Coordinates of C-alpha atoms in Angstrom, one line a residue:
X634 CA -0.3 0.1 0.0
X635 CA 1.7 3.3 -1.5
X636 CA 1.5 6.5 1.2
X637 CA -0.2 8.3 -1.2
X638 CA -3.2 6.1 0.4
X639 CA -2.7 5.9 3.6
X640 CA -4.7 8.5 6.2
X641 CA -2.4 9.5 9.2
X642 CA -5.9 10.1 11.7
X643 CA -5.6 12.0 14.7
X644 CA -7.9 12.2 17.8
X645 CA -7.4 15.1 20.4
X646 CA -6.1 14.7 23.9
X647 CA -6.5 17.3 26.5
X648 CA -5.3 17.9 29.9
X649 CA -7.5 19.1 32.5
X650 CA -7.6 23.0 31.7
X651 CA -9.0 21.7 28.0
X652 CA -5.8 22.6 26.8
X653 CA -4.5 20.4 23.6
X654 CA -1.2 18.6 24.5
X655 CA -1.2 15.5 22.3
X656 CA -3.0 13.7 19.4
X657 CA -3.6 9.4 19.4
X658 CA -2.3 9.0 15.6
X659 CA -4.4 6.5 13.8
X660 CA -3.9 4.8 10.6
X661 CA -6.5 4.2 8.3
X662 CA -6.6 2.2 4.4
X663 CA -7.6 5.4 2.2
X664 CA -8.5 3.1 -0.4
X665 CA -11.2 1.7 1.5
X666 CA -11.6 4.6 3.7
X667 CA -12.4 1.9 6.5
X668 CA -10.0 0.7 9.7
X669 CA -9.4 -2.3 8.4
X670 CA -6.0 -3.2 8.9
X671 CA -5.4 -6.8 8.5
X672 CA -3.3 -7.0 12.1
X673 CA -2.2 -4.9 14.8
X674 CA 1.4 -5.3 13.9
X675 CA 0.1 -4.2 10.2
X676 CA -1.5 -0.9 11.6
X677 CA 1.3 -0.1 13.7
X678 CA 4.4 -0.3 11.5
X679 CA 2.4 1.7 8.9
X680 CA 2.1 4.8 11.3
X681 CA 5.8 4.8 12.5
X682 CA 7.3 4.6 9.1
X683 CA 4.8 7.2 7.6
X684 CA 4.9 9.6 10.6
X685 CA 8.4 9.4 10.1
X686 CA 9.2 9.5 6.2
X687 CA 5.9 10.5 4.2
X688 CA 3.9 12.7 6.3
X689 CA 6.9 14.3 8.7
X690 CA 5.7 13.8 12.5
X691 CA 6.2 17.5 12.8
X692 CA 4.1 18.2 9.9
X693 CA 1.2 16.1 11.7
X694 CA 2.1 17.0 15.6
X695 CA 3.5 20.5 15.2
X696 CA 4.6 21.1 19.2
X697 CA 2.5 18.3 20.6
X698 CA 2.9 14.6 21.8
X699 CA 2.3 12.1 19.5
X700 CA 0.4 8.6 20.6
X701 CA 1.3 5.8 18.8
X702 CA -0.1 2.4 19.1
X703 CA 2.6 -0.7 18.8
X704 CA 1.7 -4.1 18.6
X705 CA 4.3 -6.9 20.8
X706 CA 6.1 -7.2 17.8
X707 CA 6.8 -3.5 17.3
X708 CA 7.6 -3.3 21.0
X709 CA 10.3 -5.7 20.3
X710 CA 11.6 -4.6 17.6
X711 CA 14.1 -1.8 16.7
X712 CA 11.5 0.1 15.4
X713 CA 10.9 1.9 18.2
X714 CA 14.1 3.4 17.8
X715 CA 13.6 5.7 14.9
X716 CA 10.8 7.7 16.9
X717 CA 11.9 11.3 18.7
X718 CA 11.3 10.1 21.9
X719 CA 10.6 13.8 23.3
X720 CA 7.8 13.7 21.3
X721 CA 6.2 10.8 20.8
X722 CA 4.3 8.2 23.5
X723 CA 4.5 4.5 22.7
X724 CA 1.1 3.4 23.5
X725 CA 0.7 -0.8 23.9
X726 CA -2.3 -2.0 22.6
X727 CA -4.3 -4.3 25.2
X728 CA -3.6 -7.5 23.3
X729 CA 0.4 -6.8 24.6
X730 CA 0.4 -9.0 28.0
X731 CA 3.3 -8.6 31.5
X732 CA 5.6 -11.3 29.8
X733 CA 9.4 -11.1 31.2
X734 CA 10.4 -10.2 27.6
X735 CA 7.8 -7.4 27.2
X736 CA 8.9 -6.0 30.6
X737 CA 12.6 -6.2 29.9
X738 CA 12.0 -4.1 26.5
X739 CA 9.7 -1.4 29.0
X740 CA 12.3 -1.1 31.3
X741 CA 14.8 -0.7 28.2
X742 CA 12.8 2.1 26.5
X743 CA 12.1 4.0 29.9
X744 CA 16.0 4.2 30.7
X745 CA 16.3 5.8 27.0
X746 CA 13.9 8.4 28.0
X747 CA 10.7 6.9 26.3
X748 CA 7.4 8.1 27.4
X749 CA 5.3 4.7 28.1
X750 CA 1.2 4.1 27.4
X751 CA -1.2 1.3 28.2
X752 CA -4.1 1.4 25.7
X753 CA -7.9 0.4 27.0
X754 CA -6.9 -0.9 30.3
X755 CA -8.5 -2.9 33.1
X756 CA -7.1 -3.0 35.7
X757 CA -5.4 -6.3 36.5
X758 CA -2.9 -7.4 39.1
X759 CA -0.6 -10.0 36.7
X760 CA -0.4 -5.9 35.5
X761 CA 1.4 -4.6 38.8
X762 CA 5.6 -5.6 37.6
X763 CA 4.5 -3.1 34.9
X764 CA 2.5 -0.3 36.2
X765 CA 6.1 0.7 37.5
X766 CA 7.5 1.4 34.6
X767 CA 4.5 2.7 32.2
X768 CA 3.8 6.5 33.1
X769 CA -0.2 6.8 31.6
X770 CA -2.9 4.4 31.4
X771 CA -5.9 5.1 29.1
X772 CA -9.4 3.8 30.1
X773 CA -11.8 3.2 27.9
X774 CA -14.8 5.1 29.1
X775 CA -17.6 2.6 26.4
X776 CA -15.7 -0.1 28.2
X777 CA -15.1 0.5 32.4
X778 CA -14.9 -3.7 32.8
X779 CA -17.0 -5.0 36.0
X780 CA -14.9 -3.3 38.6
X781 CA -16.4 -0.1 37.5
X782 CA -14.6 3.1 36.9
X783 CA -14.4 5.0 40.3
X784 CA -13.0 1.2 41.7
X785 CA -10.6 0.9 38.9
X786 CA -9.1 4.4 39.5
X787 CA -8.3 4.0 43.4
X788 CA -7.0 0.6 42.7
X789 CA -4.5 2.5 39.6
X790 CA -3.8 5.6 42.3
X791 CA -1.2 3.2 44.0
X792 CA 1.2 3.9 41.3
X793 CA 2.3 7.2 39.8
X794 CA 0.4 6.9 36.9
X795 CA -1.2 9.6 34.9
X796 CA -4.9 8.4 33.8
X797 CA -6.3 9.1 30.8
X798 CA -9.9 9.1 29.8
X799 CA -10.5 7.6 26.4
X800 CA -14.3 8.5 24.1
X801 CA -14.8 11.6 26.2
X802 CA -18.0 12.6 24.1
X803 CA -19.8 15.0 26.6
X804 CA -18.9 17.9 28.8
X805 CA -20.5 15.8 31.4
X806 CA -18.2 13.0 30.9
X807 CA -15.1 15.2 31.2
X808 CA -16.4 17.0 34.5
X809 CA -16.6 13.4 35.9
X810 CA -13.7 12.1 35.1
X811 CA -11.7 15.2 36.5
X812 CA -13.2 14.6 39.6
X813 CA -12.3 11.2 39.5
X814 CA -8.9 12.2 39.4
X815 CA -7.9 11.6 35.6
X816 CA -5.9 14.1 33.9
X817 CA -5.6 13.8 30.6
X818 CA -8.9 13.3 28.4
X819 CA -9.2 11.7 24.3
X820 CA -12.4 12.7 22.6
X821 CA -14.8 15.2 20.7
X822 CA -16.4 16.4 23.3
X823 CA -15.0 20.0 23.6
X824 CA -16.5 20.4 19.5
X825 CA -19.9 20.1 20.7
X826 CA -22.3 22.7 21.8
X827 CA -23.1 23.1 25.2
X828 CA -27.0 24.3 26.7
X829 CA -27.7 27.4 24.5
X830 CA -27.4 30.2 26.8
X831 CA -26.6 33.6 26.5
X832 CA -22.9 34.8 27.7
X833 CA -20.8 37.8 28.4
X834 CA -18.1 38.3 25.4
X835 CA -14.9 39.6 26.1
X836 CA -13.6 42.8 24.6
X837 CA -10.8 41.5 22.6
X838 CA -13.1 39.1 20.8
X839 CA -16.1 42.6 20.1
X840 CA -13.3 44.0 18.6
X841 CA -12.4 40.7 16.3
X842 CA -16.0 40.7 15.1
X843 CA -15.8 44.2 14.5
X844 CA -12.6 43.5 12.5
X845 CA -14.5 40.5 10.7
X846 CA -17.2 42.8 9.5
X847 CA -14.8 45.6 8.4
X848 CA -12.2 43.3 6.3
X849 CA -15.6 41.3 4.7
X850 CA -17.2 44.9 3.9
X851 CA -13.3 46.1 2.6
X852 CA -13.1 49.5 5.1
X853 CA -10.4 51.3 4.5
X854 CA -7.0 50.6 6.1
X855 CA -7.6 53.7 8.6
X856 CA -10.6 52.5 9.6
X857 CA -9.4 49.0 10.9
X858 CA -6.0 50.3 12.4
X859 CA -8.7 52.0 14.6
X860 CA -10.6 49.6 15.4
X861 CA -7.2 47.8 16.2
X862 CA -6.2 50.3 19.0
X863 CA -9.1 49.4 20.9
X864 CA -7.2 46.4 21.6
X865 CA -3.6 46.4 22.3
X866 CA -3.3 43.0 22.8
X867 CA -4.7 42.4 19.4
X868 CA -1.6 44.5 17.9
X869 CA 1.1 42.8 19.8
X870 CA -0.7 39.4 18.2
X871 CA -0.5 41.0 15.0
X872 CA 2.7 41.7 14.6
X873 CA 4.2 38.9 16.7
X874 CA 2.7 37.0 13.4
X875 CA 4.1 39.2 10.7
X876 CA 7.6 39.2 12.4
X877 CA 7.3 35.5 12.6
X878 CA 8.9 32.5 10.7
X879 CA 5.7 32.0 9.0
X880 CA 6.4 35.1 6.7
X881 CA 10.1 35.3 7.0
X882 CA 10.8 38.8 7.1
X883 CA 14.0 39.9 7.5
X884 CA 13.6 43.4 9.1
X885 CA 11.2 43.8 12.2
X886 CA 7.6 45.2 11.4
X887 CA 7.1 47.7 14.1
X888 CA 4.3 49.8 12.7
X889 CA 0.6 48.4 12.9
X890 CA -0.3 49.8 9.2
X891 CA 3.1 48.6 7.8
X892 CA 1.8 45.3 9.6
X893 CA -1.8 45.3 7.6
X894 CA -0.1 45.8 4.2
X895 CA 2.1 43.1 4.7
X896 CA -0.6 40.6 5.5
X897 CA -3.0 42.0 2.5
X898 CA -6.9 41.4 2.8
X899 CA -6.8 37.9 2.7
X900 CA -4.5 37.2 5.2
X901 CA -5.7 39.5 7.7
X902 CA -9.5 37.9 7.3
X903 CA -8.0 34.3 7.6
X904 CA -5.9 35.9 10.9
X905 CA -9.2 37.5 12.4
X906 CA -11.2 34.5 11.9
X907 CA -8.8 32.4 14.1
X908 CA -7.9 34.8 16.6
X909 CA -11.7 34.9 17.6
X910 CA -11.0 31.0 18.5
X911 CA -7.8 31.8 20.8
X912 CA -9.1 35.4 22.6
X913 CA -12.5 33.1 24.0
X914 CA -12.8 31.4 27.2
X915 CA -12.9 28.5 24.8
X916 CA -9.4 28.9 23.2
X917 CA -5.4 30.0 23.8
X918 CA -3.1 29.5 21.3
X919 CA -2.9 25.5 22.4
X920 CA -7.0 25.5 22.0
X921 CA -8.1 22.2 20.7
X922 CA -10.9 23.9 19.1
X923 CA -8.5 26.6 17.1
X924 CA -7.0 23.8 15.8
X925 CA -9.4 22.1 14.4
X926 CA -11.0 25.3 13.0
X927 CA -7.6 26.3 11.3
X928 CA -7.6 22.8 9.7
X929 CA -10.8 22.3 8.4
X930 CA -10.6 25.3 6.8
X931 CA -7.5 24.6 5.3
X932 CA -9.0 21.9 4.2
X933 CA -11.4 22.4 2.8
X934 CA -9.3 25.3 0.5
X935 CA -7.0 23.1 -0.3
X936 CA -9.9 19.8 -1.7
X937 CA -11.1 23.3 -4.2
X938 CA -7.4 24.1 -5.3
X939 CA -6.8 20.4 -6.0
X940 CA -9.7 19.5 -7.8
X941 CA -10.9 21.9 -10.2
X942 CA -14.0 20.7 -11.4
X943 CA -14.9 22.3 -8.4
X944 CA -13.9 25.7 -8.5
X945 CA -17.1 27.6 -8.7
X946 CA -15.2 31.1 -9.5
X947 CA -12.2 33.2 -8.5
X948 CA -13.3 33.2 -4.9
X949 CA -14.8 29.7 -4.1
X950 CA -11.4 28.6 -2.9
X951 CA -11.5 31.5 -0.3
X952 CA -15.2 30.6 0.7
X953 CA -14.2 27.2 1.4
X954 CA -11.2 28.0 4.1
X955 CA -14.0 30.5 5.7
X956 CA -16.4 28.0 5.7
X957 CA -14.7 25.2 7.4
X958 CA -13.2 28.2 10.0
X959 CA -16.6 29.8 10.8
X960 CA -17.9 26.0 11.2
X961 CA -17.2 25.8 15.0
X962 CA -18.4 29.6 15.7
X963 CA -21.4 28.4 17.5
X964 CA -19.4 25.9 19.9
X965 CA -16.9 29.0 20.6
X966 CA -20.0 31.4 21.3
X967 CA -22.3 28.9 22.8
X968 CA -25.4 30.3 20.8
X969 CA -27.3 29.1 17.9
X970 CA -25.0 29.3 14.2
X971 CA -27.5 31.3 12.5
X972 CA -27.1 33.8 15.5
X973 CA -23.3 33.5 15.0
X974 CA -23.3 34.3 11.7
X975 CA -25.4 37.1 11.6
X976 CA -22.7 39.8 12.2
X977 CA -20.8 38.3 9.2
X978 CA -21.3 39.9 6.0
X979 CA -21.4 35.7 4.3
X980 CA -22.3 34.9 0.8
X981 CA -25.2 32.6 0.1
X982 CA -23.9 29.3 -0.4
X983 CA -21.3 29.8 2.6
X984 CA -24.5 30.6 5.0
X985 CA -26.4 27.9 3.7
X986 CA -23.2 25.3 4.1
X987 CA -22.7 26.6 7.9
X988 CA -26.8 25.9 8.5
X989 CA -27.5 23.1 6.3
X990 CA -25.0 21.6 5.6
X991 CA -26.0 21.6 1.8
X992 CA -24.6 22.7 -1.5
X993 CA -20.8 21.9 -2.9
X994 CA -19.3 23.7 0.2
X995 CA -21.9 21.8 3.0
X996 CA -20.7 18.3 1.1
X997 CA -17.1 19.4 1.5
X998 CA -18.0 20.3 5.1
X999 CA -19.3 17.1 6.2
X1000 CA -16.4 15.2 4.5
X1001 CA -14.0 17.5 6.8
X1002 CA -16.1 17.0 9.7
X1003 CA -15.9 13.0 8.8
X1004 CA -12.1 12.9 8.2
X1005 CA -11.6 15.2 11.2
X1006 CA -13.0 12.1 13.6
X1007 CA -11.5 9.4 11.3
X1008 CA -15.1 8.7 10.3
X1009 CA -14.8 6.9 6.9
X1010 CA -17.6 4.4 7.0
X1011 CA -19.8 7.0 5.0
X1012 CA -17.4 8.6 3.4
X1013 CA -17.2 7.1 0.3
X1014 CA -20.9 8.4 -0.5
X1015 CA -19.9 11.8 0.3
X1016 CA -17.3 11.6 -2.4
X1017 CA -19.6 10.9 -4.9
X1018 CA -21.0 14.3 -5.8
X1019 CA -17.8 16.2 -5.7
X1020 CA -15.8 13.0 -7.4
X1021 CA -13.0 13.6 -5.4
X1022 CA -10.2 10.4 -4.9
X1023 CA -9.1 9.8 -2.0
X1024 CA -5.5 10.6 -2.5
X1025 CA -6.9 14.1 -3.3
X1026 CA -8.1 14.0 0.4
X1027 CA -4.7 12.8 1.7
X1028 CA -3.1 15.3 0.1
X1029 CA -5.4 17.9 0.9
X1030 CA -5.3 17.2 4.8
X1031 CA -1.9 16.5 5.3
X1032 CA -1.0 19.8 3.6
X1033 CA -3.8 21.1 5.8
X1034 CA -2.0 19.9 8.7
X1035 CA 1.1 21.4 8.0
X1036 CA 0.0 24.8 6.9
X1037 CA -2.2 24.8 10.2
X1038 CA 0.7 23.8 12.8
X1039 CA 2.9 27.0 11.1
X1040 CA 0.2 29.0 12.0
X1041 CA -0.8 28.3 15.5
X1042 CA 2.7 28.2 16.3
X1043 CA 3.1 32.2 14.9
X1044 CA -0.5 33.2 16.4

């Protein structure tokens, strides 16, 4: 199977204050769009080889940790020595048993500085020699076992283990697990709207919404500059972006007007949209919501650019980017999507995509959501109207990951 027929899926891992700290890397076959790996060794070998070579682990992870599943065979092989120990967590699949050979290998990897985790684990006294070497234990909320979640946590607390809750799909589950003592959380609960309620929006967010409206209406630079001046922190963040390696400027840009000119209106519009996710009380530069919005937007833009039949007009790719980025704004503000986008001067196809998931743009948004959640079972059906190939999806997704990592690092 060639690298152009592989998906490398990512599932976000958050800490107790809901900051993004890592991803579990998941292998999927793009040819079948199903997770139909023939055996564990093939799956983990593909992830390791492709993350390092074809995809590039920095492109996939950015500054975050990567949890990589390993089978018994891979654990005992020399392949793990290829991994950067500072950035990966070696995740032992649940089929691995605590044999003397496994324990010795884990002791060796620990001595070399690797972080070790147990995947989908249920407390088992036979694993006690291994608990002394393991850093993280992952517990599947859907399969707590006969002991029960609270009791299992109490048993595992006898060792200095970090507990990670898997398949956290609601805020209520997150709160419960945090009360039980879990420190890490894997799942998409953070991207689901909570109870709809009106809440106060901070000053920076109000300013950014004004800026977005001005940029969309092509306001004069002087007017945009005056709005920036309402919030000095936004000026600092904009200058930091312009002076970052992302733009590769040889001389430091110090003036706000110069920074706006250097960025250009399209880059400024993108920065404002993504900055919304970093200034709300749900986000920072390490916000999983910001990362997800950035990847969605760029992924949809790249699908348009890589598949010319989808390009309806000169601005279509840009509107696709906007659709992806704004598709989480209801989660950001805890309001209905229609209310969230009423302040934006959006094209009709973008509004329809965001509100109804209809039209070409809406279809691409559905594709982006399925890829993001590694839900490939119905992806083939969604690809039919646009005639996109799995190979195009893979290329577009990887370019989106690279861009998002560069952009969010500079923001």
